[in-house]
Amino acid sequence: MKNLKKSFIAILLLFWCGVAIYGWHLTREDAGSSSLKNVVLGYQAGDEFYISKIRGQFVKKMKAKGYNVKFKEFQNGAAMLQALASGNVDYARVGDTPPVSALAAGTKLTYVAAGGTKAKGSGILIRKNSSIKTLADLKGKKVAYTKGTSSQYMLLRALKVAGLSNDDITWVNLDSDAASVAYSKGKVDAWANWDPSVAQVEITENSKLLVDGTTTKALNRSFIVSPTTYASKNKTLSKLIIKYTEQDMKWANKNHSKLIKKMSADLKLSKKVVRRSVIRRTFSMHAMSKSVVKEEQEIANVFYDNNILTKKIDVSKHVQYLK
Amino acid sequence: MPQKLLEINKVGKSYGKSVILSDANLVINEGEFIALVGMSGGGKSTLLRMLAGLEETSAGSIIQDGNKIQGLNKEARVMFQEDRLLPWMNVMDNVLLDKRGKQSVSEATELLTQVGLGQYVEQLPSQLSGGQRQRVALARALMSHPRLLLLDEPLGALDALTRTKMQDLIRKVCQDKAITTFLVTHDINEAVRMADRIAVIKNGTIWRIVENPYRGKESLGDKEKEVEISEEILAEILD
Amino acid sequence: MENIETNEKYHFSFKFKNSLPWLIPVFLIVFWQVACNLSWVNETLLPSPIDVVTNGIKLFKNGELQENMSISLYRATAGLLIGGGLGFVLGFINGVSRKARLLFDSTIQMLRNIPHLALIPLIILWLGIGESAKISLVALGCLFPMYINTYHGITSVDPKLIEMGKSYELSKKDLFIKVIFPGALPTILMGVRYALGVMWTTLIVAETISASSGIGYMSTNAEQFMDMKTIVLCILIYALLGKLSDFIAKNLEDIFLEWRAVERRNTDASETSRNK
């Protein structure tokens, strides 16, 4: 009996070690090869870099040019920019508000490229049977948003378009999980949010967008940013990344069904939800242009005017126009 | 003429201001069984610990074979008040301690048989009675072939019957092996029962030494005479 | 006759006692399933146990579950070995040497009071976001319980036994192997048990720092998209892994500290016989 127990525990421990060693092996596999220059790209599931990753061509093309690309997934833009600031990520794919906040916090980053927008999938969610019919009806209502993210900007823009003042609604600051619960329980009347979460809520909660980014001009554009010193030293690399990502974006626009299948598995969302969010956006990636800088400057100004940022930012000083 | 093993020379011990021993003198002869009796707190155990080298003298010296004892006394082994067996080792391993090899094992087996624990080698200390545990401790002390065995009231916690048996056992083993034995006890009857000479400690010094001619004989001697000596010693202590 | 009957009764109560700890978990799961079936709860907020299990099977079939679990296990084990080992060595040195104690102990006590999760930003800046950062965080969490228990275990070994060892001329090595270490072992193993607990809680947090693998990642990833089935699955996996490591720790205690069980049985026996 005693010996039985001893051997049982010994086997259990051996099994434990075996599994742990297997796990170690798995982590080694992504370590990559040696002679190539390592480039670390930060992404979030479902974004442009994610598409490049799942298509697989990007890594091969970069390898042919002498770069060993590693993709690192992040759960939110703030964490990614923290990693960027500490030099652990060379290029980060972010939304339009995190870089503005990071610049205000003193992070030395440079805008390298601009992607497409999620204008049609970003806006203010309401239930289809809601008493809110127009933007003006938001007056006196409770609206969920997440401080410092695109949703705050959307809401500020929406109020401006509606001609309401900021005090006309009740601002309910919740992170996305809490907001989701609050919305489904009817604790808030509306929710400023973006895809694919919007698509999911539209389907599961019988909701629609009261207003989207095409009206509010809160476009929710994608950007690629890089640490300033890194960007100034690696212009050729940046150009390659833009070029190859753009090729992947063209592929994505043509191969919706493949993309939707893979995305729905990785994001653990139903295909219906993913399809809705994919078909209403156009994927692209280009070098920076004056017009997108203007968009970013507008965000910085609005955030500064509303005391969200304590510093005035001149976005144009942090941009690289690569041609 | 008996051979002198150890000489306690004007030994004093004090902790800060409290003086435990002031001027203790005693000669211990090779092969004898000597008991030290006295009131508790009278410095009996302190003197024993100094003989073992577990404590330093504050004054005077202890000479063994012409050398002053400094640090641990390697010729001596102590049987403590508590058995101090290692609870995680079985009886055999407790007796062996750091000794290895077939010869040591057979020696330990022999010693354990001698103290009547031949069948208990595999047991853990907690499975034994208090008396059995002290017998293991005795075997452990004898394992290192000490020239001097120091007994620090080892039987104090045992019941009367076990105690008498243990007294005879220890006495017999020490006599058979001709080990010089120094017993500290507060029980005068025990001293009379076991020792050849009984030293009385009082006022921080060795007050008197009583010869005990009734000990060591095959017959347990004359009960009346035993009682007489006990009373004599008691009177000395209480005087 | 009478004897047999009491024996049987004892046997029955023994079996009942064995199943007692499982009573509440089993009841909760059954209740949970029933509540889901009768739509007492919203399934998008709390999926039923069967849904969770089928989701687990699905993730197992496509290999995701095993991969993430083995990676988590690797990080946890590496962190435990590094942190626990370091804690043991420090605890040992400080337990044995007074000088080392004076030099290190107050610093360690000071650091111990910092919640180790508060160090995440520093660890990201120093070590980045790779495996080393996650493993260091787990190691940091495991270090202190091991340190404190080793230190405490060694300093609280019965000084009388140590004196015995010294007076019986044990070498320093033997004194440690035969007296100090076995005497400290019960407390040290308690430290191992604590460290195992801290290991899992720290790992969950560590894996939310830009991981692309591991159970913690699976859970935060699912959280982003309100995939409740996977979230609940991850919670259950943590519970099971926690229970498994506790089970191993407890059995290690039983194996290495058999003498204590014997001791307890004997004191119990002598007490009941005295009471009779």
mmCIF file of C-alpha atoms in Angstrom, chain B residues 3 21 23 61 67 85 128 178 190 202 207 210-211 213 229:
data_model
loop_
_atom_site.group_PDB
_atom_site.id
_atom_site.type_symbol
_atom_site.label_atom_id
_atom_site.label_comp_id
_atom_site.label_asym_id
_atom_site.label_seq_id
_atom_site.Cartn_x
_atom_site.Cartn_y
_atom_site.Cartn_z
ATOM 1 C CA GLN B 3 44.163 5.087 38.368
ATOM 2 C CA LEU B 21 29.643 26.650 41.668
ATOM 3 C CA ASP B 23 35.139 25.860 44.576
ATOM 4 C CA SER B 61 40.166 23.610 35.586
ATOM 5 C CA ASN B 67 45.187 17.637 29.795
ATOM 6 C CA LEU B 85 16.471 10.366 20.098
ATOM 7 C CA LEU B 128 8.595 2.760 22.278
ATOM 8 C CA ALA B 178 34.482 -1.161 32.876
ATOM 9 C CA GLU B 190 19.180 5.778 43.216
ATOM 10 C CA LYS B 202 26.137 21.839 48.496
ATOM 11 C CA TRP B 207 30.606 19.038 50.455
ATOM 12 C CA VAL B 210 30.559 8.994 50.962
ATOM 13 C CA GLU B 211 32.016 5.562 50.292
ATOM 14 C CA PRO B 213 30.634 -0.452 50.274
ATOM 15 C CA ILE B 229 23.600 5.545 54.208
#
